[in-house]
Amino acid sequence: MSIERVILAKPRGFCAGVERAIEVVERTLQRAAGPVYVRKEIVHNPHVVSALRRKGAIFVDELDGVPEGATTIFSAHGVSPAVHASARARRLKAIDATCPLVTKVHSEAIRFAREGYTLLLIGHAGHEEVEGTMGEAPAAIRLVQTVDEARAVQVDTPEKVAVITQTTLSVDDTRAIIDALKVRFPTLIVPANDDICYATQNRQNAVKTLAREAEVLLVIGAANSSNSIRLTEVAEDAGRRAYLINDASEIHPAWFEGVTCVGVTSGASAPEHLVQEVVEALKRLGATRVEERELVREDVSFGLPLELASAASGGRFGKEPPVQTDVHRVDADEPQPGRHRPPGH
Ligand code: SF4
């Protein structure tokens, strides 16, 4: 028996923050007089980075590699105040492509730290977003990565503790960590809607839905893409085999022995053409039907940074367009007729 059906998750792929970050680089390349530098990968996907490099962007790991005064873009994951200070010291023309939903977490960190709270940041050590957020209030923030760490973390004033999170975590794991923290700190302040972003939540819920039918799931995304890794884990937690692949070239036919239905999704930084190439590869392996399960329609977009928004409107300086946050979330296990928009609407 070979593959018969492929089911595509929807939503999948680019989120509003990634689309905005890519647009920031493309517009800057169009209008900057000199070279355009980008600190770190603009988003965690080698195909996106290569495409922008071909258009002229120069990617650097740190600002030391950028000549004084040059145009420099900060990636979607956000940067710490120390990076902003370093950019100012080098008189760089900095353009910040940080996702507004990451910026929101930075603002929470600053506010709570000012009010004397200890902040417990749920996230993964070493991730650029975590480094950027911790940099906002290093003395006040403790990183918590697991339930065990939640049970052990020590703070000076247990009655003044608040939680913030990385935006691309597992919804279920984060809930378990917060529950453990609430036992330790009964007055714990938790964000009303946790900091895990709409795109991460929707893609995880879509995978849960897919895992009911698909025996194997392919997640298209980079090995350093946090939200993509989480999608693989969600599928595995649902009892399915899941593979994180960069693109169709990494598919192994042996994965599909005895498998009739394959699910496909992509992380928030993976371009759609990679999905279509994977579908074509699965067709070559025998798939004859390709379906899409739309769990929820996303309708989110973010305005460009001020410098670029003004260029888009034709003026030297303009008002930053409003952030549209028409965010739709559903829980995979609950029918949500009122929040579901049929395709085409
Ligand atoms: Fe923003 Fe979420 Fe996309 Fe990250 S995954 S860029 S937080 S919308």
mmCIF file of N, CA and C in Angstrom, residues 37-150:
data_model
loop_
_atom_site.group_PDB
_atom_site.id
_atom_site.type_symbol
_atom_site.label_atom_id
_atom_site.label_comp_id
_atom_site.label_asym_id
_atom_site.label_seq_id
_atom_site.Cartn_x
_atom_site.Cartn_y
_atom_site.Cartn_z
ATOM 1 N N TYR A 37 22.377 45.899 5.703
ATOM 2 C CA TYR A 37 22.798 44.805 6.575
ATOM 3 C C TYR A 37 21.601 44.303 7.384
ATOM 4 N N VAL A 38 21.610 43.012 7.660
ATOM 5 C CA VAL A 38 20.565 42.438 8.511
ATOM 6 C C VAL A 38 21.260 41.691 9.640
ATOM 7 N N ARG A 39 20.938 42.062 10.881
ATOM 8 C CA ARG A 39 21.544 41.362 12.020
ATOM 9 C C ARG A 39 20.792 40.055 12.268
ATOM 10 N N LYS A 40 21.517 38.950 12.195
ATOM 11 C CA LYS A 40 20.960 37.590 12.358
ATOM 12 C C LYS A 40 20.028 37.267 11.184
ATOM 13 N N GLU A 41 19.531 36.033 11.182
ATOM 14 C CA GLU A 41 18.558 35.661 10.158
ATOM 15 C C GLU A 41 17.298 36.498 10.384
ATOM 16 N N ILE A 42 16.801 37.118 9.350
ATOM 17 C CA ILE A 42 15.627 37.988 9.520
ATOM 18 C C ILE A 42 14.464 37.185 10.088
ATOM 19 N N VAL A 43 14.292 35.971 9.592
ATOM 20 C CA VAL A 43 13.404 34.969 10.189
ATOM 21 C C VAL A 43 14.163 33.650 10.088
ATOM 22 N N HIS A 44 13.775 32.672 10.880
ATOM 23 C CA HIS A 44 14.545 31.434 10.908
ATOM 24 C C HIS A 44 14.166 30.523 9.746
ATOM 25 N N ASN A 45 14.629 30.883 8.556
ATOM 26 C CA ASN A 45 14.442 29.985 7.415
ATOM 27 C C ASN A 45 15.529 30.246 6.373
ATOM 28 N N PRO A 46 16.303 29.223 6.030
ATOM 29 C CA PRO A 46 17.428 29.441 5.115
ATOM 30 C C PRO A 46 16.978 29.823 3.704
ATOM 31 N N HIS A 47 15.799 29.358 3.288
ATOM 32 C CA HIS A 47 15.318 29.724 1.953
ATOM 33 C C HIS A 47 14.984 31.214 1.890
ATOM 34 N N VAL A 48 14.367 31.720 2.939
ATOM 35 C CA VAL A 48 14.042 33.153 2.988
ATOM 36 C C VAL A 48 15.328 33.971 3.005
ATOM 37 N N VAL A 49 16.273 33.538 3.828
ATOM 38 C CA VAL A 49 17.534 34.275 3.946
ATOM 39 C C VAL A 49 18.273 34.269 2.608
ATOM 40 N N SER A 50 18.327 33.113 1.942
ATOM 41 C CA SER A 50 19.029 33.033 0.651
ATOM 42 C C SER A 50 18.372 33.938 -0.374
ATOM 43 N N ALA A 51 17.035 33.937 -0.392
ATOM 44 C CA ALA A 51 16.325 34.764 -1.380
ATOM 45 C C ALA A 51 16.643 36.242 -1.152
ATOM 46 N N LEU A 52 16.685 36.663 0.113
ATOM 47 C CA LEU A 52 16.973 38.075 0.392
ATOM 48 C C LEU A 52 18.451 38.391 0.137
ATOM 49 N N ARG A 53 19.297 37.403 0.384
ATOM 50 C CA ARG A 53 20.725 37.612 0.088
ATOM 51 C C ARG A 53 20.908 37.829 -1.411
ATOM 52 N N ARG A 54 20.184 37.041 -2.213
ATOM 53 C CA ARG A 54 20.282 37.215 -3.677
ATOM 54 C C ARG A 54 19.815 38.601 -4.105
ATOM 55 N N LYS A 55 18.898 39.182 -3.326
ATOM 56 C CA LYS A 55 18.407 40.524 -3.669
ATOM 57 C C LYS A 55 19.343 41.619 -3.150
ATOM 58 N N GLY A 56 20.366 41.216 -2.391
ATOM 59 C CA GLY A 56 21.356 42.204 -1.964
ATOM 60 C C GLY A 56 21.555 42.359 -0.469
ATOM 61 N N ALA A 57 20.711 41.746 0.354
ATOM 62 C CA ALA A 57 20.870 41.906 1.809
ATOM 63 C C ALA A 57 22.148 41.225 2.285
ATOM 64 N N ILE A 58 22.814 41.860 3.238
ATOM 65 C CA ILE A 58 24.049 41.293 3.800
ATOM 66 C C ILE A 58 23.744 40.874 5.239
ATOM 67 N N PHE A 59 23.834 39.581 5.507
ATOM 68 C CA PHE A 59 23.491 39.082 6.849
ATOM 69 C C PHE A 59 24.750 39.000 7.704
ATOM 70 N N VAL A 60 24.636 39.516 8.921
ATOM 71 C CA VAL A 60 25.763 39.475 9.862
ATOM 72 C C VAL A 60 25.258 38.931 11.191
ATOM 73 N N ASP A 61 26.182 38.351 11.949
ATOM 74 C CA ASP A 61 25.786 37.810 13.250
ATOM 75 C C ASP A 61 25.711 38.903 14.305
ATOM 76 N N GLU A 62 26.669 39.808 14.244
ATOM 77 C CA GLU A 62 26.702 40.889 15.236
ATOM 78 C C GLU A 62 27.002 42.208 14.551
ATOM 79 N N LEU A 63 26.778 43.299 15.271
ATOM 80 C CA LEU A 63 26.926 44.610 14.647
ATOM 81 C C LEU A 63 28.379 44.967 14.361
ATOM 82 N N ASP A 64 29.347 44.264 14.990
ATOM 83 C CA ASP A 64 30.758 44.566 14.700
ATOM 84 C C ASP A 64 31.056 44.406 13.209
ATOM 85 N N GLY A 65 30.265 43.561 12.554
ATOM 86 C CA GLY A 65 30.510 43.325 11.129
ATOM 87 C C GLY A 65 29.892 44.383 10.236
ATOM 88 N N VAL A 66 29.279 45.398 10.832
ATOM 89 C CA VAL A 66 28.586 46.423 10.038
ATOM 90 C C VAL A 66 29.417 47.708 10.049
ATOM 91 N N PRO A 67 29.697 48.299 8.885
ATOM 92 C CA PRO A 67 30.446 49.562 8.878
ATOM 93 C C PRO A 67 29.662 50.673 9.571
ATOM 94 N N GLU A 68 30.394 51.603 10.188
ATOM 95 C CA GLU A 68 29.739 52.738 10.868
ATOM 96 C C GLU A 68 28.787 53.451 9.933
ATOM 97 N N GLY A 69 27.605 53.778 10.448
ATOM 98 C CA GLY A 69 26.654 54.591 9.686
ATOM 99 C C GLY A 69 25.799 53.809 8.695
ATOM 100 N N ALA A 70 26.019 52.508 8.564
ATOM 101 C CA ALA A 70 25.299 51.744 7.535
ATOM 102 C C ALA A 70 23.853 51.445 7.953
ATOM 103 N N THR A 71 23.030 51.159 6.957
ATOM 104 C CA THR A 71 21.638 50.772 7.219
ATOM 105 C C THR A 71 21.618 49.339 7.726
ATOM 106 N N THR A 72 20.933 49.135 8.854
ATOM 107 C CA THR A 72 20.935 47.809 9.484
ATOM 108 C C THR A 72 19.548 47.453 9.992
ATOM 109 N N ILE A 73 19.124 46.261 9.664
ATOM 110 C CA ILE A 73 17.784 45.814 10.076
ATOM 111 C C ILE A 73 17.930 44.795 11.196
ATOM 112 N N PHE A 74 17.086 44.946 12.218
ATOM 113 C CA PHE A 74 17.038 43.953 13.298
ATOM 114 C C PHE A 74 15.971 42.921 12.964
ATOM 115 N N SER A 75 16.218 41.676 13.303
ATOM 116 C CA SER A 75 15.357 40.577 12.864
ATOM 117 C C SER A 75 14.015 40.573 13.609
ATOM 118 N N ALA A 76 13.118 39.711 13.130
ATOM 119 C CA ALA A 76 11.759 39.620 13.694
ATOM 120 C C ALA A 76 11.751 39.165 15.147
ATOM 121 N N HIS A 77 12.864 38.557 15.606
ATOM 122 C CA HIS A 77 12.868 37.977 16.952
ATOM 123 C C HIS A 77 13.107 38.999 18.052
ATOM 124 N N GLY A 78 13.500 40.211 17.651
ATOM 125 C CA GLY A 78 13.704 41.252 18.655
ATOM 126 C C GLY A 78 15.134 41.293 19.150
ATOM 127 N N VAL A 79 15.509 42.446 19.664
ATOM 128 C CA VAL A 79 16.863 42.624 20.192
ATOM 129 C C VAL A 79 16.788 43.281 21.562
ATOM 130 N N SER A 80 17.886 43.124 22.309
ATOM 131 C CA SER A 80 17.933 43.713 23.648
ATOM 132 C C SER A 80 18.313 45.189 23.539
ATOM 133 N N PRO A 81 18.088 45.946 24.608
ATOM 134 C CA PRO A 81 18.496 47.357 24.607
ATOM 135 C C PRO A 81 19.995 47.519 24.332
ATOM 136 N N ALA A 82 20.795 46.527 24.717
ATOM 137 C CA ALA A 82 22.243 46.621 24.487
ATOM 138 C C ALA A 82 22.537 46.678 22.981
ATOM 139 N N VAL A 83 21.761 45.957 22.195
ATOM 140 C CA VAL A 83 21.973 45.973 20.742
ATOM 141 C C VAL A 83 21.576 47.338 20.182
ATOM 142 N N HIS A 84 20.449 47.887 20.663
ATOM 143 C CA HIS A 84 20.053 49.236 20.224
ATOM 144 C C HIS A 84 21.155 50.241 20.579
ATOM 145 N N ALA A 85 21.714 50.099 21.789
ATOM 146 C CA ALA A 85 22.757 51.043 22.221
ATOM 147 C C ALA A 85 23.991 50.915 21.334
ATOM 148 N N SER A 86 24.337 49.692 21.005
ATOM 149 C CA SER A 86 25.496 49.471 20.148
ATOM 150 C C SER A 86 25.256 50.076 18.764
ATOM 151 N N ALA A 87 24.023 49.961 18.265
ATOM 152 C CA ALA A 87 23.692 50.552 16.957
ATOM 153 C C ALA A 87 23.831 52.071 17.013
ATOM 154 N N ARG A 88 23.371 52.650 18.133
ATOM 155 C CA ARG A 88 23.491 54.112 18.259
ATOM 156 C C ARG A 88 24.956 54.531 18.313
ATOM 157 N N ALA A 89 25.749 53.754 19.073
ATOM 158 C CA ALA A 89 27.167 54.090 19.211
ATOM 159 C C ALA A 89 27.873 54.047 17.852
ATOM 160 N N ARG A 90 27.413 53.168 16.981
ATOM 161 C CA ARG A 90 28.036 53.047 15.650
ATOM 162 C C ARG A 90 27.312 53.907 14.624
ATOM 163 N N ARG A 91 26.379 54.708 15.088
ATOM 164 C CA ARG A 91 25.607 55.624 14.238
ATOM 165 C C ARG A 91 24.952 54.898 13.066
ATOM 166 N N LEU A 92 24.470 53.702 13.344
ATOM 167 C CA LEU A 92 23.808 52.930 12.286
ATOM 168 C C LEU A 92 22.424 53.495 12.028
ATOM 169 N N LYS A 93 21.982 53.358 10.777
ATOM 170 C CA LYS A 93 20.581 53.687 10.475
ATOM 171 C C LYS A 93 19.806 52.403 10.719
ATOM 172 N N ALA A 94 19.306 52.269 11.934
ATOM 173 C CA ALA A 94 18.679 51.002 12.340
ATOM 174 C C ALA A 94 17.200 50.984 11.989
ATOM 175 N N ILE A 95 16.758 49.884 11.434
ATOM 176 C CA ILE A 95 15.328 49.677 11.166
ATOM 177 C C ILE A 95 14.950 48.383 11.888
ATOM 178 N N ASP A 96 13.932 48.482 12.707
ATOM 179 C CA ASP A 96 13.603 47.368 13.598
ATOM 180 C C ASP A 96 12.454 46.540 13.021
ATOM 181 N N ALA A 97 12.751 45.314 12.621
ATOM 182 C CA ALA A 97 11.708 44.425 12.061
ATOM 183 C C ALA A 97 11.140 43.477 13.123
ATOM 184 N N THR A 98 11.383 43.809 14.385
ATOM 185 C CA THR A 98 10.831 42.975 15.466
ATOM 186 C C THR A 98 9.323 42.841 15.324
ATOM 187 N N CYS A 99 8.814 41.630 15.442
ATOM 188 C CA CYS A 99 7.370 41.416 15.375
ATOM 189 C C CYS A 99 6.690 42.204 16.505
ATOM 190 N N PRO A 100 5.621 42.907 16.203
ATOM 191 C CA PRO A 100 4.934 43.674 17.257
ATOM 192 C C PRO A 100 4.490 42.801 18.437
ATOM 193 N N LEU A 101 4.270 41.516 18.203
ATOM 194 C CA LEU A 101 3.851 40.653 19.311
ATOM 195 C C LEU A 101 5.033 40.321 20.228
ATOM 196 N N VAL A 102 6.240 40.379 19.693
ATOM 197 C CA VAL A 102 7.433 40.250 20.534
ATOM 198 C C VAL A 102 7.660 41.557 21.291
ATOM 199 N N THR A 103 7.479 42.662 20.589
ATOM 200 C CA THR A 103 7.634 43.973 21.238
ATOM 201 C C THR A 103 6.693 44.096 22.430
ATOM 202 N N LYS A 104 5.502 43.532 22.273
ATOM 203 C CA LYS A 104 4.519 43.588 23.370
ATOM 204 C C LYS A 104 5.078 42.875 24.617
ATOM 205 N N VAL A 105 5.749 41.746 24.410
ATOM 206 C CA VAL A 105 6.329 41.014 25.545
ATOM 207 C C VAL A 105 7.453 41.846 26.179
ATOM 208 N N HIS A 106 8.263 42.511 25.333
ATOM 209 C CA HIS A 106 9.314 43.389 25.876
ATOM 210 C C HIS A 106 8.681 44.463 26.764
ATOM 211 N N SER A 107 7.571 45.026 26.291
ATOM 212 C CA SER A 107 6.919 46.098 27.066
ATOM 213 C C SER A 107 6.431 45.567 28.406
ATOM 214 N N GLU A 108 5.887 44.355 28.394
ATOM 215 C CA GLU A 108 5.428 43.758 29.656
ATOM 216 C C GLU A 108 6.607 43.582 30.611
ATOM 217 N N ALA A 109 7.737 43.117 30.055
ATOM 218 C CA ALA A 109 8.924 42.887 30.895
ATOM 219 C C ALA A 109 9.363 44.194 31.549
ATOM 220 N N ILE A 110 9.395 45.254 30.744
ATOM 221 C CA ILE A 110 9.846 46.562 31.265
ATOM 222 C C ILE A 110 8.885 47.040 32.358
ATOM 223 N N ARG A 111 7.585 46.934 32.073
ATOM 224 C CA ARG A 111 6.586 47.456 33.017
ATOM 225 C C ARG A 111 6.657 46.711 34.360
ATOM 226 N N PHE A 112 6.648 45.384 34.303
ATOM 227 C CA PHE A 112 6.664 44.613 35.550
ATOM 228 C C PHE A 112 7.969 44.817 36.319
ATOM 229 N N ALA A 113 9.076 44.885 35.592
ATOM 230 C CA ALA A 113 10.363 45.077 36.275
ATOM 231 C C ALA A 113 10.369 46.426 36.998
ATOM 232 N N ARG A 114 9.816 47.446 36.337
ATOM 233 C CA ARG A 114 9.744 48.789 36.970
ATOM 234 C C ARG A 114 8.912 48.750 38.234
ATOM 235 N N GLU A 115 7.880 47.907 38.229
ATOM 236 C CA GLU A 115 6.990 47.839 39.393
ATOM 237 C C GLU A 115 7.539 46.912 40.478
ATOM 238 N N GLY A 116 8.751 46.412 40.275
ATOM 239 C CA GLY A 116 9.414 45.634 41.324
ATOM 240 C C GLY A 116 9.101 44.145 41.306
ATOM 241 N N TYR A 117 8.519 43.671 40.219
ATOM 242 C CA TYR A 117 8.219 42.238 40.129
ATOM 243 C C TYR A 117 9.453 41.456 39.677
ATOM 244 N N THR A 118 9.508 40.198 40.112
ATOM 245 C CA THR A 118 10.406 39.242 39.465
ATOM 246 C C THR A 118 9.627 38.640 38.317
ATOM 247 N N LEU A 119 10.270 38.565 37.159
ATOM 248 C CA LEU A 119 9.600 38.020 35.980
ATOM 249 C C LEU A 119 10.112 36.625 35.699
ATOM 250 N N LEU A 120 9.208 35.698 35.555
ATOM 251 C CA LEU A 120 9.586 34.358 35.153
ATOM 252 C C LEU A 120 9.285 34.261 33.664
ATOM 253 N N LEU A 121 10.337 34.131 32.880
ATOM 254 C CA LEU A 121 10.186 34.067 31.421
ATOM 255 C C LEU A 121 10.203 32.594 31.019
ATOM 256 N N ILE A 122 9.077 32.119 30.518
ATOM 257 C CA ILE A 122 9.028 30.738 30.032
ATOM 258 C C ILE A 122 9.531 30.758 28.597
ATOM 259 N N GLY A 123 10.580 29.992 28.337
ATOM 260 C CA GLY A 123 11.165 30.014 27.000
ATOM 261 C C GLY A 123 12.350 29.079 26.924
ATOM 262 N N HIS A 124 13.036 29.137 25.805
ATOM 263 C CA HIS A 124 14.166 28.234 25.556
ATOM 264 C C HIS A 124 15.475 29.025 25.582
ATOM 265 N N ALA A 125 16.411 28.553 26.407
ATOM 266 C CA ALA A 125 17.709 29.220 26.523
ATOM 267 C C ALA A 125 18.381 29.286 25.162
ATOM 268 N N GLY A 126 18.974 30.421 24.879
ATOM 269 C CA GLY A 126 19.743 30.561 23.647
ATOM 270 C C GLY A 126 18.936 31.055 22.470
ATOM 271 N N HIS A 127 17.599 30.993 22.550
ATOM 272 C CA HIS A 127 16.817 31.498 21.423
ATOM 273 C C HIS A 127 16.946 33.021 21.373
ATOM 274 N N GLU A 128 17.048 33.557 20.150
ATOM 275 C CA GLU A 128 17.263 35.002 20.013
ATOM 276 C C GLU A 128 16.155 35.820 20.678
ATOM 277 N N GLU A 129 14.930 35.338 20.576
ATOM 278 C CA GLU A 129 13.833 36.100 21.195
ATOM 279 C C GLU A 129 14.017 36.158 22.713
ATOM 280 N N VAL A 130 14.418 35.042 23.294
ATOM 281 C CA VAL A 130 14.622 34.998 24.751
ATOM 282 C C VAL A 130 15.766 35.928 25.148
ATOM 283 N N GLU A 131 16.841 35.915 24.368
ATOM 284 C CA GLU A 131 17.974 36.798 24.678
ATOM 285 C C GLU A 131 17.547 38.264 24.616
ATOM 286 N N GLY A 132 16.744 38.587 23.606
ATOM 287 C CA GLY A 132 16.274 39.971 23.472
ATOM 288 C C GLY A 132 15.384 40.375 24.622
ATOM 289 N N THR A 133 14.457 39.505 24.993
ATOM 290 C CA THR A 133 13.517 39.841 26.078
ATOM 291 C C THR A 133 14.259 39.941 27.413
ATOM 292 N N MET A 134 15.164 38.990 27.676
ATOM 293 C CA MET A 134 15.890 39.017 28.959
ATOM 294 C C MET A 134 16.726 40.285 29.084
ATOM 295 N N GLY A 135 17.198 40.751 27.945
ATOM 296 C CA GLY A 135 18.024 41.957 27.954
ATOM 297 C C GLY A 135 17.279 43.196 28.408
ATOM 298 N N GLU A 136 15.949 43.172 28.386
ATOM 299 C CA GLU A 136 15.176 44.337 28.821
ATOM 300 C C GLU A 136 15.274 44.560 30.325
ATOM 301 N N ALA A 137 15.438 43.482 31.073
ATOM 302 C CA ALA A 137 15.495 43.623 32.540
ATOM 303 C C ALA A 137 16.247 42.419 33.109
ATOM 304 N N PRO A 138 17.536 42.315 32.785
ATOM 305 C CA PRO A 138 18.275 41.091 33.139
ATOM 306 C C PRO A 138 18.258 40.766 34.631
ATOM 307 N N ALA A 139 18.247 41.800 35.477
ATOM 308 C CA ALA A 139 18.302 41.522 36.919
ATOM 309 C C ALA A 139 16.972 40.987 37.437
ATOM 310 N N ALA A 140 15.886 41.279 36.724
ATOM 311 C CA ALA A 140 14.556 40.925 37.233
ATOM 312 C C ALA A 140 14.010 39.636 36.623
ATOM 313 N N ILE A 141 14.631 39.159 35.547
ATOM 314 C CA ILE A 141 14.044 38.030 34.806
ATOM 315 C C ILE A 141 14.781 36.726 35.110
ATOM 316 N N ARG A 142 13.987 35.662 35.380
ATOM 317 C CA ARG A 142 14.544 34.304 35.502
ATOM 318 C C ARG A 142 13.938 33.465 34.384
ATOM 319 N N LEU A 143 14.769 32.699 33.723
ATOM 320 C CA LEU A 143 14.280 31.836 32.644
ATOM 321 C C LEU A 143 13.786 30.514 33.230
ATOM 322 N N VAL A 144 12.609 30.113 32.822
ATOM 323 C CA VAL A 144 12.041 28.832 33.260
ATOM 324 C C VAL A 144 11.730 28.022 32.001
ATOM 325 N N GLN A 145 12.343 26.843 31.880
ATOM 326 C CA GLN A 145 12.188 26.087 30.636
ATOM 327 C C GLN A 145 11.305 24.859 30.784
ATOM 328 N N THR A 146 11.170 24.355 32.005
ATOM 329 C CA THR A 146 10.450 23.098 32.201
ATOM 330 C C THR A 146 9.614 23.160 33.480
ATOM 331 N N VAL A 147 8.755 22.154 33.636
ATOM 332 C CA VAL A 147 7.973 22.057 34.877
ATOM 333 C C VAL A 147 8.922 21.874 36.067
ATOM 334 N N ASP A 148 9.970 21.089 35.892
ATOM 335 C CA ASP A 148 10.927 20.886 36.995
ATOM 336 C C ASP A 148 11.564 22.205 37.406
ATOM 337 N N GLU A 149 11.908 23.011 36.408
ATOM 338 C CA GLU A 149 12.508 24.313 36.739
ATOM 339 C C GLU A 149 11.476 25.214 37.415
ATOM 340 N N ALA A 150 10.228 25.091 37.026
ATOM 341 C CA ALA A 150 9.168 25.882 37.676
ATOM 342 C C ALA A 150 9.061 25.500 39.149
#
